[in-house]
Short mmCIF file of C-alpha atoms and ligand atoms in Angstrom, two decimals:
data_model
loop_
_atom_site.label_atom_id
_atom_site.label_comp_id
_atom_site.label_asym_id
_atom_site.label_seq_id
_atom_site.Cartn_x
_atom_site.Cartn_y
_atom_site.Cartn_z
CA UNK A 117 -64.69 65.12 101.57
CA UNK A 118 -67.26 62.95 100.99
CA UNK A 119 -68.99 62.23 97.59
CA UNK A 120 -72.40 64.61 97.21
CA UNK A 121 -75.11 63.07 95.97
CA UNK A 122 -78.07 64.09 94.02
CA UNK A 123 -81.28 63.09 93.51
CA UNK A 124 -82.72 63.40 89.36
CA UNK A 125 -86.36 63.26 89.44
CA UNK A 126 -87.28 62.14 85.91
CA UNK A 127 -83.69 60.89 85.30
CA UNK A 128 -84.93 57.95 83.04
CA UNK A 129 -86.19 60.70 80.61
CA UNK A 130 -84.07 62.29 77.78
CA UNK A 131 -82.70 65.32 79.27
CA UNK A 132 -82.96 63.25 83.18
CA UNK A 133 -80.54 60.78 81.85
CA UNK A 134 -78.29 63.29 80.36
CA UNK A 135 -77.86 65.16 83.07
CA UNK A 136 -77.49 61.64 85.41
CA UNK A 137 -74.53 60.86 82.81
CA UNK A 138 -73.31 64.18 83.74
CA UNK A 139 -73.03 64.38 87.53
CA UNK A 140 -71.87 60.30 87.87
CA UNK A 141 -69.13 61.82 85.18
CA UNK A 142 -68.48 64.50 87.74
CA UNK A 143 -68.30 61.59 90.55
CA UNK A 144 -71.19 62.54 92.57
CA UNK A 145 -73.44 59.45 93.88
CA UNK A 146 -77.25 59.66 91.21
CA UNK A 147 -79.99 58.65 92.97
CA UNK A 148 -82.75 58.73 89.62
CA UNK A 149 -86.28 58.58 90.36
CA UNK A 150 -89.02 58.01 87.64
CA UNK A 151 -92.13 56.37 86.67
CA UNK A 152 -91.08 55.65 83.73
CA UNK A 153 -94.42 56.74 82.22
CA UNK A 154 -92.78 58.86 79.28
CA UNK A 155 -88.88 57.83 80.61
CA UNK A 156 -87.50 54.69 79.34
CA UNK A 157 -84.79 52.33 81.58
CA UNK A 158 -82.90 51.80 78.24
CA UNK A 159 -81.95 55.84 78.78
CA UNK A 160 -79.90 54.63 82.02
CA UNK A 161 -79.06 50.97 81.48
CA UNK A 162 -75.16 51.92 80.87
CA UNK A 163 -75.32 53.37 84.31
CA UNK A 164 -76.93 50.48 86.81
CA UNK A 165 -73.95 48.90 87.52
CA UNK A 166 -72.31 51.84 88.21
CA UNK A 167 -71.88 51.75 92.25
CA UNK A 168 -72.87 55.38 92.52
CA UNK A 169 -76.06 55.31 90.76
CA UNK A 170 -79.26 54.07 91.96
CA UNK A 171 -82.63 53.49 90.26
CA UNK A 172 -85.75 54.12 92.05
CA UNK A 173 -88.74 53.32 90.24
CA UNK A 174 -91.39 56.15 92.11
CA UNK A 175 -94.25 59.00 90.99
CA UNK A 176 -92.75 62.02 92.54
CA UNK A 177 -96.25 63.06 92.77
CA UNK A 178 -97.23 60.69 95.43
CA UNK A 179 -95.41 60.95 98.97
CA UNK A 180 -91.53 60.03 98.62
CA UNK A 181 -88.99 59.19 101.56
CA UNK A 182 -85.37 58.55 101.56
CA UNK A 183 -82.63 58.12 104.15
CA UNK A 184 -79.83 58.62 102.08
CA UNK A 185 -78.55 62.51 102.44
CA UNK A 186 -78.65 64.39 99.69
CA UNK A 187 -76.84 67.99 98.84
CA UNK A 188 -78.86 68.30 95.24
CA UNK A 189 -82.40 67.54 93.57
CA UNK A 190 -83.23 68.41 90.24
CA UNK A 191 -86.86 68.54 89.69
CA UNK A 192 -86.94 67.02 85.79
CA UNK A 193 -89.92 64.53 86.29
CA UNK A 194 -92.59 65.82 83.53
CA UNK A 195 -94.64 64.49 80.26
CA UNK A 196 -92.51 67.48 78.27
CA UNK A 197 -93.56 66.96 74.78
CA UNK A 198 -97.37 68.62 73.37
CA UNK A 199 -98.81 64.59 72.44
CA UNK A 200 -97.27 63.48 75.69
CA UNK A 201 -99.05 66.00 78.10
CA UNK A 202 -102.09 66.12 75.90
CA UNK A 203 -102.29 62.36 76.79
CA UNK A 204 -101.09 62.44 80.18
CA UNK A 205 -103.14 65.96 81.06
CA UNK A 206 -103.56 65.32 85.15
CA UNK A 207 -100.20 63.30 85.53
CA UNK A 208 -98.69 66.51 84.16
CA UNK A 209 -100.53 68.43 86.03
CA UNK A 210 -99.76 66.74 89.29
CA UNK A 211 -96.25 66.38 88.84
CA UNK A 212 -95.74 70.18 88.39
CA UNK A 213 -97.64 71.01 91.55
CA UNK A 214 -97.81 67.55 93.83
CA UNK A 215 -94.39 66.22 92.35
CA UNK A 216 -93.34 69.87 92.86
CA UNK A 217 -94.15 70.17 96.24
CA UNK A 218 -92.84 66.36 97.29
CA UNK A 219 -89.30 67.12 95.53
CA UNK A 220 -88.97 70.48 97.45
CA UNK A 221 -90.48 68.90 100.91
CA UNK A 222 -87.40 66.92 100.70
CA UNK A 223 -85.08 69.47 99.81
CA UNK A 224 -86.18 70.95 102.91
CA UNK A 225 -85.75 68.17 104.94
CA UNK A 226 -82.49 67.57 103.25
CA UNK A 227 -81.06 70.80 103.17
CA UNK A 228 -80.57 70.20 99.71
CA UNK A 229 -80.14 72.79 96.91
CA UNK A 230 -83.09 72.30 94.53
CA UNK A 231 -83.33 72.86 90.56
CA UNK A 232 -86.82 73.21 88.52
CA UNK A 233 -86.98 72.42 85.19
CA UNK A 234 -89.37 75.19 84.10
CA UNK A 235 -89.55 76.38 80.57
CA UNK A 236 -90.29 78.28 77.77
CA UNK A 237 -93.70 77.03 77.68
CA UNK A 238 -94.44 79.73 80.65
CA UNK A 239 -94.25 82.42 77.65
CA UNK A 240 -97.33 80.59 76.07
CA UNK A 241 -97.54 82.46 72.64
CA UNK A 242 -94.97 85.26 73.49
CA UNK A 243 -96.27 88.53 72.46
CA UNK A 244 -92.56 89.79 73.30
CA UNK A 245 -89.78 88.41 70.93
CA UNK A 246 -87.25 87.18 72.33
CA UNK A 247 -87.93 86.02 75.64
CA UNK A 248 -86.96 87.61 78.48
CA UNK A 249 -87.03 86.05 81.76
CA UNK A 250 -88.63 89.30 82.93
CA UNK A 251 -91.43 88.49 80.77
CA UNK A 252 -94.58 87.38 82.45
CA UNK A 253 -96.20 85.09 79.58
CA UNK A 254 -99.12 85.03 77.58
CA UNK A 255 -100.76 81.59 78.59
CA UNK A 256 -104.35 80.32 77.71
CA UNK A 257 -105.15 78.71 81.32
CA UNK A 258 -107.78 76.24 79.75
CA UNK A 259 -106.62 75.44 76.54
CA UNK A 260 -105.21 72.21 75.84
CA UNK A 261 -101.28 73.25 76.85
CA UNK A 262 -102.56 74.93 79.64
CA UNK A 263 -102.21 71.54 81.73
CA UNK A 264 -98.10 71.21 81.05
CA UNK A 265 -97.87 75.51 81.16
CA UNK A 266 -99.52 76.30 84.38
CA UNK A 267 -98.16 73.39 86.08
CA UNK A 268 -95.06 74.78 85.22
CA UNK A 269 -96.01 78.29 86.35
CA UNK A 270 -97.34 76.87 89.95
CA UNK A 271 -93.59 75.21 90.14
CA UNK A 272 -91.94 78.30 89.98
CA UNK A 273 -94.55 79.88 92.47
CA UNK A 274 -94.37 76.90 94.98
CA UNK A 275 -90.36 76.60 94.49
CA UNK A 276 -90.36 80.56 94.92
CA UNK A 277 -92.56 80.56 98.04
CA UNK A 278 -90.08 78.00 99.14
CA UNK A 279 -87.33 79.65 98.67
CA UNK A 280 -88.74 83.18 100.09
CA UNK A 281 -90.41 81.73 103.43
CA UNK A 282 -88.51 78.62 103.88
CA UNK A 283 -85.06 79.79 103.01
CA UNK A 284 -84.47 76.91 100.49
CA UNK A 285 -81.38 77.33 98.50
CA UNK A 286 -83.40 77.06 94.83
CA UNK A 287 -82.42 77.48 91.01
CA UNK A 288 -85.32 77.81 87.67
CA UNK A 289 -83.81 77.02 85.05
CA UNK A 290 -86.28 77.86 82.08
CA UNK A 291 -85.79 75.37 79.04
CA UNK A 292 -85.80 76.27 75.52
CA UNK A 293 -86.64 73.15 72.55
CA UNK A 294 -83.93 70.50 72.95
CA UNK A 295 -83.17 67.54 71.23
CA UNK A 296 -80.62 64.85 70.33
CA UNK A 297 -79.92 61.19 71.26
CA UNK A 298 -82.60 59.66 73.34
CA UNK A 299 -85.14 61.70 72.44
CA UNK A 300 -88.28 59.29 72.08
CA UNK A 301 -88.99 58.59 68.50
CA UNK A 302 -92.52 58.46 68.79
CA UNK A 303 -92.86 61.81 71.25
CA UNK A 304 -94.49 63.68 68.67
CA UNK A 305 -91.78 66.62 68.86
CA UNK A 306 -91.21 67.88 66.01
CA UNK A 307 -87.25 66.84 65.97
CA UNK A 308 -88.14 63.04 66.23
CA UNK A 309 -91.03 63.16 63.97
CA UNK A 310 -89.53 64.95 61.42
CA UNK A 311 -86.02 62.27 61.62
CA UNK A 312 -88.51 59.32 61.75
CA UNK A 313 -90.75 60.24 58.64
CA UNK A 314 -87.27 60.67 56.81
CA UNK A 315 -85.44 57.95 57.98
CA UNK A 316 -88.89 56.42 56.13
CA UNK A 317 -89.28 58.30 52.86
CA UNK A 318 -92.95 60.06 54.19
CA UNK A 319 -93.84 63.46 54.19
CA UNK A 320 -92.81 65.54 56.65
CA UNK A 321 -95.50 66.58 58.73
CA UNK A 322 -95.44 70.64 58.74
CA UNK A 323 -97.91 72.17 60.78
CA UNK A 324 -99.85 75.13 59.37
CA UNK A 325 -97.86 77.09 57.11
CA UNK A 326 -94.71 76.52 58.63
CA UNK A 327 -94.12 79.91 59.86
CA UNK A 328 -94.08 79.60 63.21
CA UNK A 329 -90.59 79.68 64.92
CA UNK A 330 -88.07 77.40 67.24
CA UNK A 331 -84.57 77.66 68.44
CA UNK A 332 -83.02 74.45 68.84
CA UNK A 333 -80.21 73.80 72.20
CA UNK A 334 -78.54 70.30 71.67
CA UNK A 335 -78.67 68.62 74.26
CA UNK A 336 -74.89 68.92 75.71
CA UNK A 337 -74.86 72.52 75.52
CA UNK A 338 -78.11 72.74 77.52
CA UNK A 339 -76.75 70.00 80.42
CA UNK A 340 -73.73 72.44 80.46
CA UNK A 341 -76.02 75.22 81.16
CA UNK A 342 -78.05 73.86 83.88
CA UNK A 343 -74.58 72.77 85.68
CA UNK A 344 -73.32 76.04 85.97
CA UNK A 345 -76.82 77.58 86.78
CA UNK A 346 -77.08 74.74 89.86
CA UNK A 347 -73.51 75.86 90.83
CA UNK A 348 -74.20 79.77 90.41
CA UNK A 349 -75.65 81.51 93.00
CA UNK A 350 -78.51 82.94 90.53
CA UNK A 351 -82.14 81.86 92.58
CA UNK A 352 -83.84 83.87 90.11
CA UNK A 353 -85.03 81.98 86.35
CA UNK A 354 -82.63 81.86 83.53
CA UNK A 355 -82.93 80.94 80.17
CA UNK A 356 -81.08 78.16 78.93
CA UNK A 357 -81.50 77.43 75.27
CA UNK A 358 -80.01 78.20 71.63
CA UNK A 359 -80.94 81.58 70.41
CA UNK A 360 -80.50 81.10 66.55
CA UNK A 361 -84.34 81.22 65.66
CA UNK A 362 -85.86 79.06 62.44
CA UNK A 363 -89.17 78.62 60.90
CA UNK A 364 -90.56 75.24 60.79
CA UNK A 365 -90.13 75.29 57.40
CA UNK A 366 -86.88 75.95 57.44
CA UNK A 367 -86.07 72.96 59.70
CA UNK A 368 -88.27 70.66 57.77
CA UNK A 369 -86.06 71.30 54.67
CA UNK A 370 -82.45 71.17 57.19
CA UNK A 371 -83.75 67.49 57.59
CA UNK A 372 -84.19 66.35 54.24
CA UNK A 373 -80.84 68.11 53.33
CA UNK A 374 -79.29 65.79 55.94
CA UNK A 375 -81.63 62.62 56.06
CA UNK A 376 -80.22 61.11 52.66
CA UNK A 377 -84.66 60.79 51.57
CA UNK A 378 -86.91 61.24 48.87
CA UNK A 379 -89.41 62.83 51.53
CA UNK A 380 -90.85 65.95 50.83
CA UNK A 381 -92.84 68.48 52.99
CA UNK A 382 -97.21 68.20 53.60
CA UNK A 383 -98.98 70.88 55.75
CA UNK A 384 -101.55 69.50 58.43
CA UNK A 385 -103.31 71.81 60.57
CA UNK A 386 -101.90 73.77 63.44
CA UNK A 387 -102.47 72.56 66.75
CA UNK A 388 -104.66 74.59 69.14
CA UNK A 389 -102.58 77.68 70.93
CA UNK A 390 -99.04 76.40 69.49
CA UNK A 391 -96.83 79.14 69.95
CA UNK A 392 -96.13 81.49 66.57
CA UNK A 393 -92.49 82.22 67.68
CA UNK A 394 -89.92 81.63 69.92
CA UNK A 395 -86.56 82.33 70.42
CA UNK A 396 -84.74 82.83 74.62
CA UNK A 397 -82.84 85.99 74.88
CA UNK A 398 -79.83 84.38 77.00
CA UNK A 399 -77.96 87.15 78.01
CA UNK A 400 -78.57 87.09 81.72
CA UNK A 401 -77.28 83.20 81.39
CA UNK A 402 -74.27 84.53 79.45
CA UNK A 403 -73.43 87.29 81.78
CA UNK A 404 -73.92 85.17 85.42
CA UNK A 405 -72.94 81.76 84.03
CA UNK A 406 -70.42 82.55 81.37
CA UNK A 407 -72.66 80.62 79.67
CA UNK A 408 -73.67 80.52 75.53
CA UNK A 409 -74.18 76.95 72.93
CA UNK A 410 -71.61 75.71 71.24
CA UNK A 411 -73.45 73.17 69.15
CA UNK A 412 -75.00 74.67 65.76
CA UNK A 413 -78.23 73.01 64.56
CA UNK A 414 -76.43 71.46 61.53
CA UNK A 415 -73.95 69.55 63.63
CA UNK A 416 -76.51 68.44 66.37
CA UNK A 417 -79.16 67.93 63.99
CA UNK A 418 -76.14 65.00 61.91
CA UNK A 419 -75.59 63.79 65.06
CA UNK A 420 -78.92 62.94 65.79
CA UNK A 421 -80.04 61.98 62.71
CA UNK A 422 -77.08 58.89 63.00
CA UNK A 423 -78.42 58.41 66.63
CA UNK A 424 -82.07 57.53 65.71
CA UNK A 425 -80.69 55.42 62.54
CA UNK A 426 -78.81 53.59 64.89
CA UNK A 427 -81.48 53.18 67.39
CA UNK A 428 -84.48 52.59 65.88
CA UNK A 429 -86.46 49.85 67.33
CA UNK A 430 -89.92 50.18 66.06
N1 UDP B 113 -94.56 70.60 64.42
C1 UDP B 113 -94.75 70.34 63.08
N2 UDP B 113 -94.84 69.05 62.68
C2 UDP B 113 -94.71 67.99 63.54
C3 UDP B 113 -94.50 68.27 64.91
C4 UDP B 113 -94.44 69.58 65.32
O1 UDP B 113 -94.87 71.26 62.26
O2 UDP B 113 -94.78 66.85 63.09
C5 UDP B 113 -94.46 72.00 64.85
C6 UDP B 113 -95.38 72.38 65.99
O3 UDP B 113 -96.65 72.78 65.49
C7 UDP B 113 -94.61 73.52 66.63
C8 UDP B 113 -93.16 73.16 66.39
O4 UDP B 113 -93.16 72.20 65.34
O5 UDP B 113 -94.91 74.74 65.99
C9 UDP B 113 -92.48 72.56 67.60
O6 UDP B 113 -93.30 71.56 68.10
P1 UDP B 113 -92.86 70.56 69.25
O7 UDP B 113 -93.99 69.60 69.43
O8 UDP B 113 -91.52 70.01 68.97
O9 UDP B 113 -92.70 71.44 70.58
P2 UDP B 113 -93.18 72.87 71.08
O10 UDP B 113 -92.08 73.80 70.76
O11 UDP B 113 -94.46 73.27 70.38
O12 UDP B 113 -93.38 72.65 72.53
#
């Protein structure tokens, strides 16, 4: 049988190039297309040569042809991190909806099964703990994270409408906060900053009083996920993330345990809308995919931590 290939749109990007390592690992032929606008080639360099992988250096957002055939796309292409889409508002907005509709045009022409990244920004500030993918969100539409959360909510409409009146084979997978290696250092998440402002002896930044909550999915665990989910026959949106829930706090003070720093903790104000909690209930993901993390926060978080020490350039 011949090799399937599939096409990664924002593959030069953290979790892109992740899963890119993952399905040339599984010897299927990568085609990775990104604008490298929050991406970064040095995510995929160890895979140019590779005869099966090909860069192409495109906006998904603007019109995109290819005569290769193609059995997969996975729509990752996205500013995904609160600075990032705050300074890229309309490229985030047209990648959910233009880049959106462009990645599942093809799929269409294709014939190709297609994946959205969605995530568990459509929950806004959850007034239901823990998330349920029947959950319909509580979003502010014109806030400042509207332009990243209903982009993401028109994906899952247009790749639904798809699905329902075109008949396109389609997956959601809904992402939870990720992190490890090749996370930018600078992307303003709190994962990097935190690591960076150790790794440098500064305060950690904690926003507000710390209170709010996140549930951290290293990143193998969460590539694992969204492999079964593309091989499942689930066209409905699962959760994929790590349900053990901390406070900000908390995670600030996991760092410095592990960082090796005579940093300590300052509170600057909370950002406008930023969720208060958050934390994926992942049983439908455990019951159709077989599917739970393996990596515990302490063990991804050492990992990391050795990455970016390793890896700093700036
Ligand atoms: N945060 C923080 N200090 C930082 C960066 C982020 O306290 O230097 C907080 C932020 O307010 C949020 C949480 O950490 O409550 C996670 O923020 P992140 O930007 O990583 O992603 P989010 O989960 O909000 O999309």
């Amino acid at each position: 049988m011949s090799k399937k290939t599939v096409v990664v749109t924002g593959g030069a990007g953290f979790l892109g190039s992740h899963l890119c390592d993952r399905f040339i690992g599984e010897g299927m032929r990568v085609l990775c297309v990104d604008n490298v606008i929050t991406g970064n080639t040095r995510n995929i360099d160890h895979l140019m040569k590779d005869s099966n992988f090909r860069f192409i250096r495109h906006d998904i957002s603007r019109e995109f042809r290819l005569n290769d055939p193609v059995d997969y796309i996975l729509h990752f292409a996205s500013p995904a991190s609160p600075v990032d889409y705050l300074n890229f508002p309309i490229p985030t907005l047209k990648v959910g909806s233009l880049g959106s509709h462009n990645a599942l045009g093809l799929a269409k022409l294709k014939k190709a099964r297609f994946l959205l990244a969605s995530t568990s920004e459509v929950y806004g500030d959850p007034e239901v703990h823990p998330q349920k993918e029947s959950y319909w969100g509580h979003v502010n539409p014109i806030g400042p994270r509207g332009v990243y959360d209903e982009a993401k909510r028109f994906a899952e409409a247009i790749t639904m409408a798809y699905h329902r009146y075109h008949k396109l084979d389609t997956r959601i997978v809904r992402i939870f906060n990720t992190y490890g290696p090749r996370m930018r250092i600078n992307d303003g998440r709190v994962v990097p900053n935190f690591i960076h402002q150790a790794m440098h002896n500064e305060p950690l930044t904690v926003y507000g009083r710390g209170t709010q909550t996140r549930s951290f999915c290293y990143h193998s665990d969460l590539v694992e996920g969204i492999f079964r989910l593309l091989k499942s026959d689930v066209t409905t949106p699962v959760n994929i993330g790590n349900p053990d829930e901390f406070t900000i706090l908390e995670f600030a003070k996991l760092v410095i345990k592990f960082s090796n720093t005579k940093s300590r903790v300052v509170y600057k104000p909370l950002p406008v809308d930023d969720p208060r909690q958050r934390r994926p209930d992942i049983t439908l993901a455990k019951k159709r995919l077989g599917w739970t993390p393996k990596v515990k926060l302490e063990e991804g978080l050492k990992h990391t931590i050795a990455w970016f020490q390793e890896h700093e350039t700036d």
